[in-house]
């Protein structure tokens, strides 16, 4: 299946903002910590936020074996997964031209259940290292029992597209001389200093968290 399909082609400004190459899509997915996964059940829509990780040409989700969401996703139904990174508020001379500089990815796929212990283990390791880099070897090793209690599902990136808006606000000719400030307001999230709980307060902060 080609990435550029009717479903992955934006209805507006597709030529300027849509991207289908691996690197654009991978970079956005690797930076984002969370996605939203949408699916239908009994003709009702559901849309659930979830942590995820990309490995190769797949995104991986995990959850408890008792999770209703995991059971729904593991039956091979079609889903839509979305990610958005908001970079800047775009401030124009009129509210009509206000916008947002963003990078987003939309994925259409069907879930594939991870069957082997090794594949589940590697997916959990990849997700842990994404959320807290260099932490896997520091933590207590994940046991077989813990792996067995967790469901892993992967989704192919074969039908996916990125949409990106970057740059300054747009203006109409008759607005150019108006004494109204225009520009960009950065809104990127930042990781801040870790805050220990009552147990962590007794232990020196490890290097990977500094």
Coordinates of N, CA and C in Angstrom, one line a residue:
X1 N 0.8 -1.2 0.0 CA 0.0 0.0 0.0 C 0.9 1.2 0.0
X2 N 0.5 2.2 -0.8 CA 1.3 3.5 -0.9 C 0.9 4.4 0.3
X3 N 1.8 5.2 0.7 CA 1.5 6.1 1.8 C 0.5 7.2 1.3
X4 N 0.6 7.6 0.1 CA -0.3 8.7 -0.4 C -1.5 8.0 -0.9
X5 N -2.6 8.1 -0.1 CA -3.9 7.6 -0.4 C -4.9 8.7 -0.3
X6 N -6.1 8.4 -0.6 CA -7.2 9.4 -0.4 C -7.3 9.7 1.0
X7 N -7.1 8.8 1.9 CA -7.3 9.1 3.4 C -6.1 9.9 3.9
X8 N -4.9 9.8 3.3 CA -3.8 10.5 3.9 C -3.5 11.8 3.1
X9 N -4.4 12.2 2.2 CA -4.2 13.4 1.5 C -5.1 14.5 2.1
X10 N -4.5 15.6 2.6 CA -5.3 16.6 3.3 C -6.2 17.3 2.2
X11 N -7.3 17.8 2.7 CA -8.3 18.4 1.8 C -7.9 19.8 1.5
X12 N -7.0 20.4 2.3 CA -6.5 21.8 2.0 C -5.0 21.8 2.0
X13 N -4.4 22.6 1.0 CA -3.0 22.9 1.0 C -2.1 21.6 1.0
X14 N -2.6 20.6 0.3 CA -1.9 19.3 0.3 C -0.6 19.4 -0.4
X15 N -0.5 20.2 -1.4 CA 0.8 20.4 -2.2 C 1.9 21.1 -1.3
X16 N 1.4 22.0 -0.5 CA 2.4 22.8 0.3 C 2.7 22.1 1.6
X17 N 1.8 21.4 2.2 CA 2.0 21.0 3.6 C 2.1 19.5 3.8
X18 N 1.6 18.7 2.9 CA 1.6 17.2 3.1 C 3.0 16.6 2.7
X19 N 3.5 15.7 3.5 CA 4.7 15.0 3.3 C 4.6 13.5 3.5
X20 N 5.3 12.7 2.7 CA 5.1 11.3 2.7 C 6.4 10.5 2.9
X21 N 7.5 11.3 3.0 CA 8.8 10.6 3.0 C 9.1 10.1 4.5
X22 N 9.9 9.0 4.5 CA 10.1 8.4 5.8 C 10.6 9.3 6.9
X23 N 11.7 10.1 6.5 CA 12.3 10.9 7.5 C 11.4 11.9 8.2
X24 N 10.6 12.6 7.4 CA 9.7 13.6 8.0 C 8.8 13.0 9.0
X25 N 8.2 11.8 8.6 CA 7.3 11.1 9.4 C 8.0 10.6 10.7
X26 N 9.1 9.9 10.5 CA 9.8 9.4 11.6 C 10.3 10.4 12.6
X27 N 10.8 11.6 12.2 CA 11.2 12.6 13.1 C 10.1 13.1 14.0
X28 N 8.9 13.3 13.4 CA 7.8 13.8 14.2 C 7.4 12.7 15.2
X29 N 7.3 11.4 14.8 CA 6.9 10.4 15.7 C 7.9 10.2 16.8
X30 N 9.2 10.3 16.5 CA 10.2 10.1 17.5 C 10.3 11.2 18.5
X31 N 9.9 12.4 18.2 CA 9.8 13.5 19.1 C 8.6 13.5 20.0
X32 N 7.5 13.1 19.4 CA 6.2 13.1 20.2 C 6.2 12.0 21.2
X33 N 5.7 12.3 22.4 CA 5.6 11.2 23.4 C 4.2 10.5 23.4
X34 N 3.2 11.2 22.9 CA 1.9 10.7 23.0 C 1.2 10.8 21.7
X35 N 0.2 9.9 21.4 CA -0.6 9.9 20.3 C -2.1 9.8 20.7
X36 N -3.0 9.9 19.8 CA -4.4 9.6 20.0 C -4.8 8.6 19.0
X37 N -5.4 7.5 19.5 CA -5.8 6.4 18.7 C -7.3 6.4 18.6
X38 N -7.9 6.4 17.4 CA -9.4 6.4 17.3 C -9.9 5.2 16.5
X39 N -11.0 4.7 17.0 CA -11.6 3.5 16.4 C -13.1 3.5 16.7
X40 N -13.8 2.6 16.0 CA -15.2 2.5 16.2 C -15.6 1.1 16.9
X41 N -16.6 1.2 17.8 CA -17.1 0.0 18.4 C -18.6 0.1 18.5
X42 N -19.3 -0.9 18.0 CA -20.8 -0.8 18.0 C -21.3 0.5 17.4
X43 N -20.6 0.9 16.3 CA -21.0 2.1 15.6 C -20.9 3.4 16.5
X44 N -20.1 3.3 17.5 CA -19.8 4.5 18.3 C -18.3 4.8 18.2
X45 N -18.0 6.1 18.2 CA -16.6 6.5 18.0 C -15.9 6.6 19.4
X46 N -14.6 6.2 19.4 CA -13.8 6.3 20.6 C -12.4 6.9 20.2
X47 N -11.9 7.7 21.0 CA -10.6 8.3 20.7 C -9.8 8.4 22.0
X48 N -8.7 7.7 22.1 CA -8.0 7.5 23.4 C -6.5 8.0 23.3
X49 N -6.1 8.8 24.2 CA -4.6 9.2 24.2 C -3.8 8.1 24.8
X50 N -2.6 7.9 24.2 CA -1.7 6.8 24.6 C -0.3 7.1 24.3
X51 N 0.6 6.6 25.2 CA 2.0 6.7 24.9 C 2.4 5.7 23.8
X52 N 3.5 6.0 23.1 CA 3.8 5.1 22.0 C 5.3 5.2 21.6
X53 N 5.8 4.3 20.8 CA 7.2 4.4 20.3 C 7.2 3.9 18.9
X54 N 8.1 4.5 18.1 CA 8.3 4.0 16.7 C 9.6 3.2 16.7
X55 N 9.4 2.0 16.1 CA 10.6 1.2 15.8 C 10.5 0.7 14.4
X56 N 11.5 1.2 13.5 CA 11.4 0.9 12.1 C 10.2 1.5 11.5
X57 N 9.4 0.8 10.7 CA 8.3 1.3 10.0 C 7.0 1.0 10.8
X58 N 7.0 0.9 12.1 CA 5.9 0.6 12.9 C 5.8 1.5 14.1
X59 N 4.6 1.7 14.6 CA 4.5 2.3 16.0 C 3.9 1.2 16.9
X60 N 4.4 1.3 18.1 CA 4.0 0.3 19.1 C 3.3 0.9 20.3
X61 N 2.2 0.2 20.7 CA 1.4 0.6 21.9 C 1.5 -0.6 22.9
X62 N 1.3 -0.3 24.1 CA 1.2 -1.3 25.1 C 0.1 -1.0 26.2
X63 N -0.3 -2.0 26.9 CA -1.3 -1.9 27.9 C -1.5 -3.2 28.6
X64 N -2.3 -3.2 29.7 CA -2.6 -4.4 30.5 C -3.3 -5.4 29.6
X65 N -3.1 -6.7 29.9 CA -3.9 -7.7 29.2 C -5.4 -7.6 29.5
X66 N -5.7 -6.9 30.6 CA -7.1 -6.7 30.9 C -7.7 -5.5 30.4
X67 N -6.9 -4.7 29.6 CA -7.4 -3.4 29.1 C -8.4 -3.6 28.0
X68 N -9.6 -3.0 28.1 CA -10.6 -3.0 27.1 C -10.0 -2.5 25.8
X69 N -9.2 -1.4 25.9 CA -8.6 -0.8 24.7 C -7.7 -1.8 23.9
X70 N -6.9 -2.5 24.7 CA -6.0 -3.4 24.1 C -6.7 -4.5 23.4
X71 N -7.8 -5.0 24.0 CA -8.6 -6.1 23.4 C -9.2 -5.6 22.1
X72 N -9.7 -4.4 22.1 CA -10.3 -3.8 20.9 C -9.3 -3.7 19.8
X73 N -8.1 -3.2 20.1 CA -7.1 -2.9 19.1 C -6.4 -4.2 18.5
X74 N -6.5 -5.3 19.3 CA -5.8 -6.5 18.9 C -6.6 -7.3 18.0
X75 N -7.9 -6.9 17.7 CA -8.7 -7.8 16.8 C -8.6 -7.5 15.3
X76 N -7.7 -6.6 15.0 CA -7.4 -6.3 13.6 C -8.3 -5.2 13.0
X77 N -9.1 -4.5 13.8 CA -9.9 -3.5 13.2 C -9.1 -2.3 12.7
X78 N -9.7 -1.5 11.9 CA -9.1 -0.3 11.3 C -9.1 0.8 12.4
X79 N -7.9 1.5 12.5 CA -7.8 2.6 13.4 C -7.2 3.8 12.7
X80 N -7.3 4.9 13.3 CA -6.6 6.1 12.9 C -5.8 6.6 14.1
X81 N -4.5 6.8 13.9 CA -3.6 7.3 14.9 C -3.1 8.6 14.5
X82 N -3.2 9.6 15.4 CA -2.7 11.0 15.1 C -1.7 11.5 16.2
X83 N -0.8 12.3 15.7 CA 0.2 12.9 16.5 C 0.3 14.4 16.1
X84 N 0.4 15.3 17.1 CA 0.6 16.7 16.7 C 1.6 17.3 17.7
X85 N 2.6 18.0 17.1 CA 3.6 18.8 17.9 C 3.3 20.3 17.5
X86 N 2.8 21.0 18.5 CA 2.6 22.5 18.3 C 3.8 23.2 18.7
X87 N 4.4 24.0 17.7 CA 5.6 24.7 17.9 C 5.5 26.2 18.3
X88 N 4.6 26.9 17.6 CA 4.4 28.3 17.8 C 3.0 28.8 17.5
X89 N 2.5 29.7 18.3 CA 1.3 30.4 17.9 C 1.7 31.5 16.9
X90 N 0.9 31.6 15.8 CA 1.2 32.5 14.7 C 0.3 33.7 14.8
X91 N 0.8 34.9 15.2 CA 0.0 36.0 15.5 C 0.0 37.0 14.3
X92 N -1.2 37.2 13.7 CA -1.3 38.1 12.5 C -2.0 39.4 12.9
X93 N -2.2 40.2 12.0 CA -2.9 41.5 12.2 C -4.4 41.4 12.4
X94 N -4.9 40.3 12.0 CA -6.3 40.0 12.2 C -6.5 38.6 12.8
X95 N -7.5 38.4 13.6 CA -7.8 37.0 14.1 C -8.0 36.0 13.0
X96 N -8.5 36.4 11.9 CA -8.8 35.5 10.7 C -7.5 34.9 10.3
X97 N -6.3 35.6 10.3 CA -5.1 35.0 9.9 C -4.2 34.4 11.0
X98 N -4.7 34.5 12.2 CA -4.0 33.8 13.3 C -3.9 32.3 12.9
X99 N -2.8 31.6 13.3 CA -2.6 30.2 13.0 C -1.7 29.6 14.0
X100 N -1.3 28.4 13.7 CA -0.3 27.6 14.6 C 0.7 27.0 13.7
X101 N 2.0 27.1 14.0 CA 3.0 26.3 13.4 C 3.1 25.0 14.1
X102 N 2.9 23.9 13.3 CA 2.8 22.6 13.9 C 3.4 21.5 12.9
X103 N 3.6 20.4 13.5 CA 4.0 19.2 12.7 C 3.1 18.0 13.2
X104 N 2.5 17.4 12.2 CA 1.6 16.3 12.6 C 1.7 15.1 11.7
X105 N 1.3 14.0 12.2 CA 1.2 12.7 11.5 C -0.1 12.1 11.6
X106 N -0.7 11.5 10.5 CA -1.9 10.7 10.6 C -1.6 9.4 10.0
X107 N -2.0 8.3 10.7 CA -1.7 6.9 10.3 C -3.0 6.2 10.2
X108 N -3.2 5.4 9.2 CA -4.3 4.5 9.1 C -3.8 3.1 9.0
X109 N -4.2 2.2 9.9 CA -3.6 0.9 10.0 C -4.5 -0.1 10.8
X110 N -4.1 -1.3 10.8 CA -4.8 -2.3 11.6 C -3.7 -2.9 12.6
X111 N -4.1 -3.2 13.8 CA -3.2 -3.7 14.8 C -2.7 -5.1 14.6
X112 N -1.5 -5.3 14.9 CA -0.9 -6.7 14.9 C -0.4 -7.0 16.3
X113 N -1.0 -8.0 16.9 CA -0.6 -8.4 18.2 C 0.8 -9.0 18.3
X114 N 1.6 -8.5 19.3 CA 2.9 -9.1 19.4 C 2.8 -10.4 20.2
X115 N 3.3 -11.4 19.6 CA 3.1 -12.8 20.1 C 4.3 -13.2 21.0
X116 N 5.6 -12.9 20.5 CA 6.7 -13.5 21.1 C 7.2 -12.7 22.3
X117 N 7.7 -13.3 23.3 CA 8.3 -12.6 24.5 C 9.4 -11.7 24.1
X118 N 10.2 -12.1 23.2 CA 11.3 -11.2 22.8 C 10.9 -10.0 22.1
X119 N 9.9 -10.1 21.2 CA 9.4 -8.9 20.5 C 8.7 -7.9 21.5
X120 N 7.9 -8.5 22.4 CA 7.3 -7.6 23.5 C 8.3 -6.9 24.3
X121 N 9.3 -7.7 24.7 CA 10.4 -7.1 25.6 C 11.1 -6.0 24.9
X122 N 11.5 -6.2 23.6 CA 12.2 -5.1 22.9 C 11.3 -3.9 22.7
X123 N 10.0 -4.1 22.5 CA 9.1 -3.0 22.3 C 9.0 -2.2 23.6
X124 N 8.9 -2.9 24.8 CA 8.8 -2.2 26.1 C 10.1 -1.5 26.4
X125 N 11.2 -2.1 26.0 CA 12.5 -1.4 26.2 C 12.6 -0.1 25.4
X126 N 12.1 -0.2 24.1 CA 12.2 1.0 23.2 C 11.3 2.1 23.8
X127 N 10.1 1.7 24.3 CA 9.2 2.8 24.8 C 9.8 3.4 26.1
X128 N 10.3 2.6 26.9 CA 10.9 3.1 28.2 C 12.1 4.0 27.9
X129 N 12.9 3.7 26.9 CA 14.1 4.5 26.6 C 13.6 5.8 25.9
X130 N 12.5 5.8 25.2 CA 12.0 7.0 24.6 C 11.5 7.9 25.7
X131 N 10.7 7.4 26.6 CA 10.0 8.2 27.6 C 11.1 8.8 28.6
X132 N 12.0 7.9 29.0 CA 13.1 8.4 29.9 C 14.4 7.8 29.4
X133 N 15.1 8.6 28.5 CA 16.3 8.1 27.9 C 17.4 7.6 28.9
X134 N 18.0 6.5 28.5 CA 19.1 5.8 29.2 C 18.7 5.3 30.6
X135 N 17.4 5.0 30.7 CA 16.9 4.5 32.0 C 16.8 3.0 32.1
X136 N 16.7 2.3 31.0 CA 16.4 0.8 31.0 C 17.3 0.0 31.8
X137 N 18.6 0.2 31.6 CA 19.6 -0.6 32.4 C 19.7 -0.2 33.8
X138 N 19.2 1.0 34.2 CA 19.2 1.5 35.5 C 18.1 0.8 36.4
X139 N 17.0 0.5 35.7 CA 15.8 0.0 36.4 C 16.0 -1.5 36.7
X140 N 15.2 -1.9 37.7 CA 15.0 -3.4 38.0 C 14.6 -4.1 36.7
X141 N 15.2 -5.2 36.3 CA 14.9 -5.8 35.0 C 13.4 -6.3 35.0
X142 N 12.8 -6.2 33.8 CA 11.4 -6.6 33.6 C 11.3 -8.1 33.7
X143 N 10.4 -8.6 34.5 CA 10.3 -10.1 34.6 C 9.4 -10.7 33.5
X144 N 9.5 -12.0 33.3 CA 8.7 -12.7 32.4 C 7.2 -12.5 32.8
X145 N 6.9 -12.5 34.1 CA 5.6 -12.4 34.5 C 5.0 -11.0 34.2
X146 N 5.8 -10.0 34.3 CA 5.4 -8.6 33.9 C 5.2 -8.5 32.4
X147 N 6.0 -9.2 31.6 CA 5.8 -9.2 30.2 C 4.5 -9.9 29.8
X148 N 4.3 -11.0 30.5 CA 3.0 -11.8 30.2 C 1.8 -11.0 30.6
X149 N 1.9 -10.1 31.5 CA 0.7 -9.3 32.0 C 0.5 -8.1 31.1
X150 N 1.3 -7.9 30.1 CA 1.2 -6.7 29.2 C 1.0 -7.1 27.8
X151 N 0.1 -6.4 27.1 CA -0.2 -6.6 25.7 C 0.5 -5.6 24.9
X152 N 1.2 -6.1 23.8 CA 1.9 -5.2 22.9 C 1.2 -5.3 21.5
X153 N 1.0 -4.2 20.9 CA 0.4 -4.1 19.5 C 1.2 -3.2 18.7
X154 N 1.4 -3.6 17.4 CA 2.1 -2.7 16.5 C 1.2 -2.3 15.3
X155 N 1.5 -1.1 14.7 CA 0.7 -0.6 13.6 C 1.7 -0.2 12.5
X156 N 1.5 -0.6 11.3 CA 2.3 -0.3 10.2 C 2.2 1.2 9.8
X157 N 3.3 1.8 9.3 CA 3.3 3.2 8.8 C 3.2 3.2 7.3
X158 N 2.7 2.1 6.7 CA 2.6 2.1 5.2 C 1.6 3.2 4.7
X159 N 0.5 3.4 5.4 CA -0.5 4.4 5.0 C -0.4 5.6 6.1
X160 N 0.5 6.5 5.8 CA 0.7 7.6 6.8 C 1.1 8.8 6.0
X161 N 0.9 9.9 6.6 CA 1.4 11.2 6.0 C 1.6 12.2 7.2
X162 N 2.6 13.1 6.9 CA 2.8 14.2 7.8 C 2.2 15.5 7.2
X163 N 1.8 16.4 8.0 CA 1.4 17.7 7.6 C 2.1 18.7 8.5
X164 N 2.7 19.7 7.8 CA 3.5 20.7 8.5 C 3.2 22.1 8.1
X165 N 3.1 23.0 9.1 CA 2.9 24.4 8.9 C 4.0 25.1 9.6
X166 N 4.9 25.8 8.9 CA 5.9 26.6 9.5 C 6.0 28.0 8.9
X167 N 6.5 29.0 9.6 CA 6.6 30.3 8.9 C 5.8 31.4 9.6
X168 N 5.9 32.6 9.0 CA 5.3 33.8 9.5 C 3.8 33.8 9.2
X169 N 3.1 34.7 9.9 CA 1.7 34.9 9.6 C 1.5 35.5 8.2
X170 N 0.3 35.2 7.6 CA -0.1 35.8 6.3 C -0.8 37.1 6.6
X171 N -0.7 38.0 5.6 CA -1.3 39.4 5.7 C -2.0 39.7 4.3
X172 N -3.0 40.5 4.4 CA -3.7 41.1 3.2 C -3.0 42.4 2.9
X173 N -3.0 42.8 1.7 CA -2.3 44.0 1.3 C -2.8 45.2 2.1
X174 N -4.1 45.3 2.4 CA -4.6 46.5 3.1 C -4.4 46.5 4.6
X175 N -3.7 45.4 5.0 CA -3.4 45.3 6.5 C -1.9 45.7 6.8
X176 N -1.1 45.8 5.8 CA 0.3 45.9 6.0 C 0.8 47.2 6.8
X177 N 0.0 48.2 6.7 CA 0.4 49.5 7.4 C -0.3 49.6 8.7
X178 N -1.1 48.7 9.2 CA -1.7 48.8 10.5 C -0.7 48.6 11.6
X179 N -0.8 49.5 12.6 CA 0.2 49.4 13.7 C -0.1 48.3 14.7
X180 N -0.2 47.1 14.2 CA -0.5 45.9 15.1 C 0.6 44.9 15.0
X181 N 1.1 44.5 16.2 CA 2.2 43.6 16.3 C 1.9 42.2 15.7
X182 N 2.9 41.7 15.0 CA 2.7 40.3 14.4 C 4.0 39.5 14.7
X183 N 3.9 38.2 14.7 CA 5.0 37.4 14.9 C 4.7 36.0 15.4
X184 N 5.6 35.4 16.1 CA 5.5 34.0 16.6 C 5.7 33.9 18.1
X185 N 4.8 33.1 18.8 CA 5.0 32.9 20.2 C 5.3 31.4 20.4
X186 N 6.6 31.1 20.7 CA 7.0 29.7 20.9 C 6.2 29.0 22.0
X187 N 5.8 27.8 21.8 CA 5.0 27.0 22.9 C 5.5 25.6 23.0
X188 N 6.8 25.4 22.7 CA 7.3 24.0 22.8 C 7.4 23.6 24.2
X189 N 7.0 22.3 24.5 CA 7.2 21.8 25.9 C 8.6 21.5 26.3
X190 N 8.9 21.6 27.6 CA 10.3 21.3 28.0 C 10.3 20.3 29.2
X191 N 11.3 19.5 29.2 CA 11.4 18.6 30.4 C 12.1 19.4 31.5
X192 N 11.5 19.4 32.7 CA 12.0 20.1 33.8 C 12.7 19.2 34.8
X193 N 13.2 19.8 35.8 CA 14.0 19.1 36.8 C 13.1 18.1 37.5
X194 N 13.6 16.8 37.6 CA 12.8 15.8 38.3 C 12.4 16.1 39.7
X195 N 11.2 15.7 40.2 CA 10.8 16.0 41.6 C 10.7 14.6 42.2
X196 N 11.5 14.3 43.3 CA 11.4 13.0 43.9 C 10.2 12.8 44.8
X197 N 9.8 11.5 44.9 CA 8.8 11.2 45.9 C 9.5 10.9 47.2
X198 N 8.8 10.4 48.2 CA 9.4 10.2 49.5 C 10.5 9.1 49.5
X199 N 10.4 8.2 48.6 CA 11.5 7.2 48.4 C 12.6 7.8 47.6
X200 N 12.3 8.4 46.5 CA 13.4 9.0 45.7 C 14.2 10.1 46.4
X201 N 13.6 10.7 47.4 CA 14.3 11.8 48.1 C 15.5 11.3 48.8
X202 N 15.6 10.0 49.1 CA 16.7 9.4 49.9 C 17.8 8.9 49.0
X203 N 17.6 9.0 47.7 CA 18.6 8.5 46.7 C 19.1 9.6 45.8
X204 N 20.4 9.6 45.5 CA 20.9 10.6 44.6 C 20.3 10.5 43.2
X205 N 20.1 11.7 42.6 CA 19.5 11.7 41.3 C 20.5 11.0 40.3
X206 N 20.1 10.0 39.6 CA 21.0 9.3 38.7 C 21.4 10.2 37.5
X207 N 22.5 9.9 36.9 CA 23.1 10.7 35.8 C 22.1 10.9 34.6
X208 N 21.3 9.9 34.3 CA 20.4 9.9 33.1 C 19.2 10.9 33.4
X209 N 19.0 11.3 34.6 CA 17.9 12.2 34.9 C 18.4 13.6 35.2
X210 N 19.7 13.8 35.1 CA 20.3 15.2 35.4 C 20.2 16.0 34.1

